[in-house]
Amino acid sequence: MNSMIAIVAAYLIGSVSFAVVVSRLFGLSDPRTYGSKNPGATNVLRTGNKAAAALTLLGDGFKGWLAVWLAQTFQNQYDLSDSVVAMVGLAAFIGHLWPVFFKFEGGKGVATALGVLIGLNVWLGLGTFVTWLVVAYAFRYSSLAALIASLFAPFYYGLLFGARVELLAVVIMSALLIYRHRQNIANLMAGKESRIGSKAKKPAEDKDDHAHNHAHGKKAHKKH
């Protein structure tokens, strides 16, 4: 029973979408309505508000770490196994992907996954983050960096701890992260993927541009 409560609680923690919450606090548009329509730090950055993007990144990472930290802190008191702690991390990650508080419309889980990995082991999280950082810096594609880092995460876990049962949670998390990036994979292959820092027009701006072009077309037609 304690294990189930811990897993459900972790899912609820993960269901707090900081991209949506922070955007509302900053008076920004809902990140699910522009750009990639992904409620994550990279998409929030497309608004040009770096502070909002940074808070989103920290919040999403923090909730993954917090879920694991709480499970570890009360592990002995409530007789939680290491496997349950790993499942708690996975539950928080799944909560981010499909948050119950936001109609199950969640992000792709990069920051939350990193928070979970840091919670499980600092070196595991650090190694995965450095992998993401190197690829992102070299190619300027957040999605590509996330995909490569997610492939290396289970490898790093195996190097640190061997083939333990908890490795399965990391593998599932990596597989889900890749699945959530399936459109990005298609965009990368087609050369259409947005680079880090590129801005996307908001829906309102698109409408204004359309109205302006329509009006300009009418004037040109009259002159003609």
PDB file of C-alpha atoms in Angstrom:
ATOM      1  CA  MET A   1       0.000   0.000   0.000  1.00  0.00           C
ATOM      2  CA  ASN A   2       2.809   2.419   0.875  1.00  0.00           C
ATOM      3  CA  SER A   3       4.456   1.716  -2.466  1.00  0.00           C
ATOM      4  CA  MET A   4       1.260   2.496  -4.363  1.00  0.00           C
ATOM      5  CA  ILE A   5       0.721   5.728  -2.418  1.00  0.00           C
ATOM      6  CA  ALA A   6       4.292   6.809  -3.154  1.00  0.00           C
ATOM      7  CA  ILE A   7       3.901   6.106  -6.879  1.00  0.00           C
ATOM      8  CA  VAL A   8       0.545   7.924  -7.147  1.00  0.00           C
ATOM      9  CA  ALA A   9       1.922  10.905  -5.181  1.00  0.00           C
ATOM     10  CA  ALA A  10       4.907  11.064  -7.539  1.00  0.00           C
ATOM     11  CA  TYR A  11       2.587  11.061 -10.550  1.00  0.00           C
ATOM     12  CA  LEU A  12       0.647  13.994  -9.085  1.00  0.00           C
ATOM     13  CA  ILE A  13       3.877  15.904  -8.427  1.00  0.00           C
ATOM     14  CA  GLY A  14       4.937  15.296 -12.006  1.00  0.00           C
ATOM     15  CA  SER A  15       1.547  16.489 -13.263  1.00  0.00           C
ATOM     16  CA  VAL A  16       2.334  20.103 -12.301  1.00  0.00           C
ATOM     17  CA  SER A  17       3.191  21.656 -15.680  1.00  0.00           C
ATOM     18  CA  PHE A  18       5.559  24.523 -14.915  1.00  0.00           C
ATOM     19  CA  ALA A  19       5.501  25.723 -18.534  1.00  0.00           C
ATOM     20  CA  VAL A  20       1.795  26.483 -18.231  1.00  0.00           C
ATOM     21  CA  VAL A  21       1.974  27.784 -14.649  1.00  0.00           C
ATOM     22  CA  VAL A  22       4.970  30.053 -15.260  1.00  0.00           C
ATOM     23  CA  SER A  23       3.509  31.353 -18.532  1.00  0.00           C
ATOM     24  CA  ARG A  24       0.343  32.370 -16.711  1.00  0.00           C
ATOM     25  CA  LEU A  25       2.354  34.112 -13.995  1.00  0.00           C
ATOM     26  CA  PHE A  26       4.334  36.049 -16.617  1.00  0.00           C
ATOM     27  CA  GLY A  27       1.240  36.869 -18.664  1.00  0.00           C
ATOM     28  CA  LEU A  28       2.465  34.845 -21.644  1.00  0.00           C
ATOM     29  CA  SER A  29       0.409  32.792 -24.067  1.00  0.00           C
ATOM     30  CA  ASP A  30      -0.269  29.159 -23.242  1.00  0.00           C
ATOM     31  CA  PRO A  31       2.769  27.255 -24.620  1.00  0.00           C
ATOM     32  CA  ARG A  32       0.378  24.626 -25.977  1.00  0.00           C
ATOM     33  CA  THR A  33      -0.918  27.158 -28.519  1.00  0.00           C
ATOM     34  CA  TYR A  34       2.248  28.227 -30.390  1.00  0.00           C
ATOM     35  CA  GLY A  35       5.565  26.977 -31.700  1.00  0.00           C
ATOM     36  CA  SER A  36       5.885  23.238 -31.169  1.00  0.00           C
ATOM     37  CA  LYS A  37       2.826  23.391 -28.872  1.00  0.00           C
ATOM     38  CA  ASN A  38       4.936  21.575 -26.312  1.00  0.00           C
ATOM     39  CA  PRO A  39       4.642  22.833 -22.704  1.00  0.00           C
ATOM     40  CA  GLY A  40       8.360  22.869 -22.027  1.00  0.00           C
ATOM     41  CA  ALA A  41      11.225  25.290 -21.465  1.00  0.00           C
ATOM     42  CA  THR A  42      12.417  25.255 -25.091  1.00  0.00           C
ATOM     43  CA  ASN A  43       9.027  26.323 -26.390  1.00  0.00           C
ATOM     44  CA  VAL A  44       8.601  28.972 -23.675  1.00  0.00           C
ATOM     45  CA  LEU A  45      11.981  30.366 -24.740  1.00  0.00           C
ATOM     46  CA  ARG A  46      10.457  31.079 -28.156  1.00  0.00           C
ATOM     47  CA  THR A  47       8.521  33.933 -26.537  1.00  0.00           C
ATOM     48  CA  GLY A  48      11.851  35.649 -25.928  1.00  0.00           C
ATOM     49  CA  ASN A  49      11.301  35.602 -22.159  1.00  0.00           C
ATOM     50  CA  LYS A  50      14.455  33.919 -20.857  1.00  0.00           C
ATOM     51  CA  ALA A  51      13.421  34.236 -17.200  1.00  0.00           C
ATOM     52  CA  ALA A  52      10.173  32.343 -17.825  1.00  0.00           C
ATOM     53  CA  ALA A  53      12.028  29.662 -19.765  1.00  0.00           C
ATOM     54  CA  ALA A  54      14.629  29.299 -16.991  1.00  0.00           C
ATOM     55  CA  LEU A  55      11.945  28.972 -14.294  1.00  0.00           C
ATOM     56  CA  THR A  56      10.143  26.384 -16.403  1.00  0.00           C
ATOM     57  CA  LEU A  57      13.333  24.385 -16.815  1.00  0.00           C
ATOM     58  CA  LEU A  58      14.170  24.536 -13.103  1.00  0.00           C
ATOM     59  CA  GLY A  59      10.605  23.730 -12.035  1.00  0.00           C
ATOM     60  CA  ASP A  60      10.246  20.722 -14.321  1.00  0.00           C
ATOM     61  CA  GLY A  61      13.630  19.397 -13.257  1.00  0.00           C
ATOM     62  CA  PHE A  62      12.963  20.070  -9.577  1.00  0.00           C
ATOM     63  CA  LYS A  63       9.704  18.104  -9.465  1.00  0.00           C
ATOM     64  CA  GLY A  64      11.444  15.011 -10.882  1.00  0.00           C
ATOM     65  CA  TRP A  65      14.202  15.309  -8.307  1.00  0.00           C
ATOM     66  CA  LEU A  66      11.734  16.045  -5.484  1.00  0.00           C
ATOM     67  CA  ALA A  67       9.667  12.921  -6.105  1.00  0.00           C
ATOM     68  CA  VAL A  68      12.756  10.692  -5.916  1.00  0.00           C
ATOM     69  CA  TRP A  69      14.200  12.577  -2.928  1.00  0.00           C
ATOM     70  CA  LEU A  70      10.989  12.174  -0.935  1.00  0.00           C
ATOM     71  CA  ALA A  71      10.882   8.452  -1.699  1.00  0.00           C
ATOM     72  CA  GLN A  72      14.520   8.058  -0.621  1.00  0.00           C
ATOM     73  CA  THR A  73      14.015  10.149   2.519  1.00  0.00           C
ATOM     74  CA  PHE A  74      11.103   8.009   3.712  1.00  0.00           C
ATOM     75  CA  GLN A  75      12.360   4.772   2.180  1.00  0.00           C
ATOM     76  CA  ASN A  76      13.224   3.034   5.448  1.00  0.00           C
ATOM     77  CA  GLN A  77      10.291   4.459   7.388  1.00  0.00           C
ATOM     78  CA  TYR A  78       7.725   3.128   4.911  1.00  0.00           C
ATOM     79  CA  ASP A  79       9.696   0.079   3.761  1.00  0.00           C
ATOM     80  CA  LEU A  80      10.133   1.192   0.136  1.00  0.00           C
ATOM     81  CA  SER A  81      12.512  -0.885  -1.968  1.00  0.00           C
ATOM     82  CA  ASP A  82      15.037   0.564  -4.401  1.00  0.00           C
ATOM     83  CA  SER A  83      12.793  -0.674  -7.210  1.00  0.00           C
ATOM     84  CA  VAL A  84       9.888   1.340  -5.803  1.00  0.00           C
ATOM     85  CA  VAL A  85      12.088   4.445  -5.606  1.00  0.00           C
ATOM     86  CA  ALA A  86      12.940   3.980  -9.283  1.00  0.00           C
ATOM     87  CA  MET A  87       9.235   3.506 -10.098  1.00  0.00           C
ATOM     88  CA  VAL A  88       8.492   6.719  -8.211  1.00  0.00           C
ATOM     89  CA  GLY A  89      10.871   8.552 -10.526  1.00  0.00           C
ATOM     90  CA  LEU A  90       9.214   6.966 -13.550  1.00  0.00           C
ATOM     91  CA  ALA A  91       5.768   7.941 -12.231  1.00  0.00           C
ATOM     92  CA  ALA A  92       6.818  11.584 -11.870  1.00  0.00           C
ATOM     93  CA  PHE A  93       8.121  11.493 -15.437  1.00  0.00           C
ATOM     94  CA  ILE A  94       4.861   9.991 -16.728  1.00  0.00           C
ATOM     95  CA  GLY A  95       2.958  12.661 -14.806  1.00  0.00           C
ATOM     96  CA  HIS A  96       4.837  15.304 -16.783  1.00  0.00           C
ATOM     97  CA  LEU A  97       4.049  13.589 -20.085  1.00  0.00           C
ATOM     98  CA  TRP A  98       0.365  13.093 -19.303  1.00  0.00           C
ATOM     99  CA  PRO A  99      -0.572  15.484 -16.452  1.00  0.00           C
ATOM    100  CA  VAL A 100      -3.959  14.899 -14.858  1.00  0.00           C
ATOM    101  CA  PHE A 101      -4.206  18.631 -13.965  1.00  0.00           C
ATOM    102  CA  PHE A 102      -3.848  19.797 -17.590  1.00  0.00           C
ATOM    103  CA  LYS A 103      -6.116  17.448 -19.583  1.00  0.00           C
ATOM    104  CA  PHE A 104      -3.212  15.004 -20.017  1.00  0.00           C
ATOM    105  CA  GLU A 105      -1.495  17.465 -22.397  1.00  0.00           C
ATOM    106  CA  GLY A 106       2.082  17.411 -21.150  1.00  0.00           C
ATOM    107  CA  GLY A 107       5.607  18.070 -22.311  1.00  0.00           C
ATOM    108  CA  LYS A 108       8.287  15.785 -23.650  1.00  0.00           C
ATOM    109  CA  GLY A 109       9.970  15.255 -20.299  1.00  0.00           C
ATOM    110  CA  VAL A 110      13.611  16.211 -20.847  1.00  0.00           C
ATOM    111  CA  ALA A 111      14.022  18.391 -17.742  1.00  0.00           C
ATOM    112  CA  THR A 112      11.903  16.098 -15.555  1.00  0.00           C
ATOM    113  CA  ALA A 113      13.851  13.042 -16.692  1.00  0.00           C
ATOM    114  CA  LEU A 114      17.091  14.821 -15.806  1.00  0.00           C
ATOM    115  CA  GLY A 115      15.716  15.673 -12.371  1.00  0.00           C
ATOM    116  CA  VAL A 116      14.792  12.037 -11.808  1.00  0.00           C
ATOM    117  CA  LEU A 117      18.244  10.838 -12.871  1.00  0.00           C
ATOM    118  CA  ILE A 118      19.958  13.344 -10.562  1.00  0.00           C
ATOM    119  CA  GLY A 119      17.720  12.124  -7.752  1.00  0.00           C
ATOM    120  CA  LEU A 120      18.673   8.512  -8.398  1.00  0.00           C
ATOM    121  CA  ASN A 121      22.372   9.352  -8.629  1.00  0.00           C
ATOM    122  CA  VAL A 122      24.167  12.681  -9.067  1.00  0.00           C
ATOM    123  CA  TRP A 123      26.808  11.226 -11.386  1.00  0.00           C
ATOM    124  CA  LEU A 124      24.141   9.558 -13.513  1.00  0.00           C
ATOM    125  CA  GLY A 125      22.315  12.866 -13.896  1.00  0.00           C
ATOM    126  CA  LEU A 126      25.511  14.833 -14.470  1.00  0.00           C
ATOM    127  CA  GLY A 127      26.756  12.481 -17.173  1.00  0.00           C
ATOM    128  CA  THR A 128      23.416  12.637 -18.987  1.00  0.00           C
ATOM    129  CA  PHE A 129      23.280  16.432 -18.694  1.00  0.00           C
ATOM    130  CA  VAL A 130      26.805  16.868 -20.058  1.00  0.00           C
ATOM    131  CA  THR A 131      25.850  14.649 -23.009  1.00  0.00           C
ATOM    132  CA  TRP A 132      22.804  16.845 -23.693  1.00  0.00           C
ATOM    133  CA  LEU A 133      24.864  20.016 -23.297  1.00  0.00           C
ATOM    134  CA  VAL A 134      27.608  18.947 -25.711  1.00  0.00           C
ATOM    135  CA  VAL A 135      25.160  17.887 -28.434  1.00  0.00           C
ATOM    136  CA  ALA A 136      22.964  20.982 -27.954  1.00  0.00           C
ATOM    137  CA  TYR A 137      25.977  23.298 -28.144  1.00  0.00           C
ATOM    138  CA  ALA A 138      27.389  21.558 -31.206  1.00  0.00           C
ATOM    139  CA  PHE A 139      24.191  21.273 -33.255  1.00  0.00           C
ATOM    140  CA  ARG A 140      21.771  23.797 -31.658  1.00  0.00           C
ATOM    141  CA  TYR A 141      18.943  21.259 -31.668  1.00  0.00           C
ATOM    142  CA  SER A 142      17.372  20.632 -28.264  1.00  0.00           C
ATOM    143  CA  SER A 143      15.470  17.611 -29.548  1.00  0.00           C
ATOM    144  CA  LEU A 144      18.574  15.951 -31.000  1.00  0.00           C
ATOM    145  CA  ALA A 145      20.451  16.532 -27.752  1.00  0.00           C
ATOM    146  CA  ALA A 146      17.562  14.999 -25.785  1.00  0.00           C
ATOM    147  CA  LEU A 147      17.401  11.947 -28.048  1.00  0.00           C
ATOM    148  CA  ILE A 148      21.119  11.228 -27.794  1.00  0.00           C
ATOM    149  CA  ALA A 149      21.185  11.864 -24.037  1.00  0.00           C
ATOM    150  CA  SER A 150      18.225   9.528 -23.555  1.00  0.00           C
ATOM    151  CA  LEU A 151      20.071   6.763 -25.400  1.00  0.00           C
ATOM    152  CA  PHE A 152      23.135   7.211 -23.196  1.00  0.00           C
ATOM    153  CA  ALA A 153      21.241   7.359 -19.864  1.00  0.00           C
ATOM    154  CA  PRO A 154      20.646   3.567 -19.557  1.00  0.00           C
ATOM    155  CA  PHE A 155      24.254   3.003 -20.645  1.00  0.00           C
ATOM    156  CA  TYR A 156      25.525   5.299 -17.893  1.00  0.00           C
ATOM    157  CA  TYR A 157      23.277   3.572 -15.346  1.00  0.00           C
ATOM    158  CA  GLY A 158      24.675   0.193 -16.380  1.00  0.00           C
ATOM    159  CA  LEU A 159      28.233   1.452 -15.987  1.00  0.00           C
ATOM    160  CA  LEU A 160      27.519   2.803 -12.493  1.00  0.00           C
ATOM    161  CA  PHE A 161      25.314   0.038 -11.071  1.00  0.00           C
ATOM    162  CA  GLY A 162      25.295  -2.898 -13.458  1.00  0.00           C
ATOM    163  CA  ALA A 163      22.201  -4.684 -14.727  1.00  0.00           C
ATOM    164  CA  ARG A 164      19.926  -4.066 -11.717  1.00  0.00           C
ATOM    165  CA  VAL A 165      16.132  -4.222 -11.791  1.00  0.00           C
ATOM    166  CA  GLU A 166      15.993  -0.428 -11.397  1.00  0.00           C
ATOM    167  CA  LEU A 167      17.644  -0.104 -14.811  1.00  0.00           C
ATOM    168  CA  LEU A 168      14.282  -1.062 -16.324  1.00  0.00           C
ATOM    169  CA  ALA A 169      12.730   2.199 -15.082  1.00  0.00           C
ATOM    170  CA  VAL A 170      15.499   4.199 -16.784  1.00  0.00           C
ATOM    171  CA  VAL A 171      15.059   2.229 -20.013  1.00  0.00           C
ATOM    172  CA  ILE A 172      11.284   2.816 -20.006  1.00  0.00           C
ATOM    173  CA  MET A 173      11.815   6.512 -19.318  1.00  0.00           C
ATOM    174  CA  SER A 174      14.283   6.768 -22.220  1.00  0.00           C
ATOM    175  CA  ALA A 175      11.924   4.883 -24.537  1.00  0.00           C
ATOM    176  CA  LEU A 176       9.006   7.172 -23.650  1.00  0.00           C
ATOM    177  CA  LEU A 177      11.149  10.260 -24.160  1.00  0.00           C
ATOM    178  CA  ILE A 178      12.128   9.058 -27.633  1.00  0.00           C
ATOM    179  CA  TYR A 179       8.471   8.273 -28.377  1.00  0.00           C
ATOM    180  CA  ARG A 180       7.435  11.785 -27.377  1.00  0.00           C
ATOM    181  CA  HIS A 181      10.046  13.169 -29.770  1.00  0.00           C
ATOM    182  CA  ARG A 182       8.777  11.199 -32.781  1.00  0.00           C
ATOM    183  CA  GLN A 183       7.631  14.374 -34.571  1.00  0.00           C
ATOM    184  CA  ASN A 184      10.983  16.002 -33.853  1.00  0.00           C
ATOM    185  CA  ILE A 185      12.710  12.982 -35.384  1.00  0.00           C
ATOM    186  CA  ALA A 186      10.635  13.434 -38.541  1.00  0.00           C
ATOM    187  CA  ASN A 187      11.418  17.176 -38.564  1.00  0.00           C
ATOM    188  CA  LEU A 188      15.128  16.535 -38.121  1.00  0.00           C
ATOM    189  CA  MET A 189      15.155  14.095 -41.014  1.00  0.00           C
ATOM    190  CA  ALA A 190      13.265  16.616 -43.167  1.00  0.00           C
ATOM    191  CA  GLY A 191      15.474  19.536 -42.105  1.00  0.00           C
ATOM    192  CA  LYS A 192      12.523  21.384 -40.586  1.00  0.00           C
ATOM    193  CA  GLU A 193      13.413  21.246 -36.896  1.00  0.00           C
ATOM    194  CA  SER A 194      13.694  24.591 -35.091  1.00  0.00           C
ATOM    195  CA  ARG A 195      17.017  25.448 -33.502  1.00  0.00           C
ATOM    196  CA  ILE A 196      17.476  26.509 -29.883  1.00  0.00           C
ATOM    197  CA  GLY A 197      16.492  30.153 -29.371  1.00  0.00           C
ATOM    198  CA  SER A 198      14.472  30.503 -32.572  1.00  0.00           C
ATOM    199  CA  LYS A 199      11.257  32.447 -32.077  1.00  0.00           C
ATOM    200  CA  ALA A 200       7.872  31.281 -33.225  1.00  0.00           C
ATOM    201  CA  LYS A 201       5.001  33.544 -34.152  1.00  0.00           C
ATOM    202  CA  LYS A 202       2.098  33.428 -31.750  1.00  0.00           C
ATOM    203  CA  PRO A 203      -1.380  32.711 -33.102  1.00  0.00           C
ATOM    204  CA  ALA A 204      -2.441  36.344 -32.563  1.00  0.00           C
ATOM    205  CA  GLU A 205       0.529  37.580 -34.557  1.00  0.00           C
ATOM    206  CA  ASP A 206      -0.288  35.191 -37.376  1.00  0.00           C
ATOM    207  CA  LYS A 207      -3.848  36.527 -37.512  1.00  0.00           C
ATOM    208  CA  ASP A 208      -2.623  40.130 -37.528  1.00  0.00           C
ATOM    209  CA  ASP A 209      -0.208  39.377 -40.345  1.00  0.00           C
ATOM    210  CA  HIS A 210      -2.968  37.665 -42.301  1.00  0.00           C
ATOM    211  CA  ALA A 211      -5.336  40.614 -41.788  1.00  0.00           C
ATOM    212  CA  HIS A 212      -2.618  43.085 -42.806  1.00  0.00           C
ATOM    213  CA  ASN A 213      -1.781  41.147 -45.951  1.00  0.00           C
ATOM    214  CA  HIS A 214      -5.469  40.793 -46.805  1.00  0.00           C
ATOM    215  CA  ALA A 215      -6.037  44.560 -46.408  1.00  0.00           C
ATOM    216  CA  HIS A 216      -2.929  45.339 -48.430  1.00  0.00           C
ATOM    217  CA  GLY A 217      -4.175  43.034 -51.152  1.00  0.00           C
ATOM    218  CA  LYS A 218      -7.499  44.860 -51.282  1.00  0.00           C
ATOM    219  CA  LYS A 219      -5.734  48.252 -51.643  1.00  0.00           C
ATOM    220  CA  ALA A 220      -3.550  46.944 -54.416  1.00  0.00           C
ATOM    221  CA  HIS A 221      -6.598  45.548 -56.171  1.00  0.00           C
ATOM    222  CA  LYS A 222      -8.408  48.915 -55.968  1.00  0.00           C
ATOM    223  CA  LYS A 223      -5.372  50.751 -57.380  1.00  0.00           C
ATOM    224  CA  HIS A 224      -5.206  48.270 -60.173  1.00  0.00           C
TER     225      HIS A 224
END
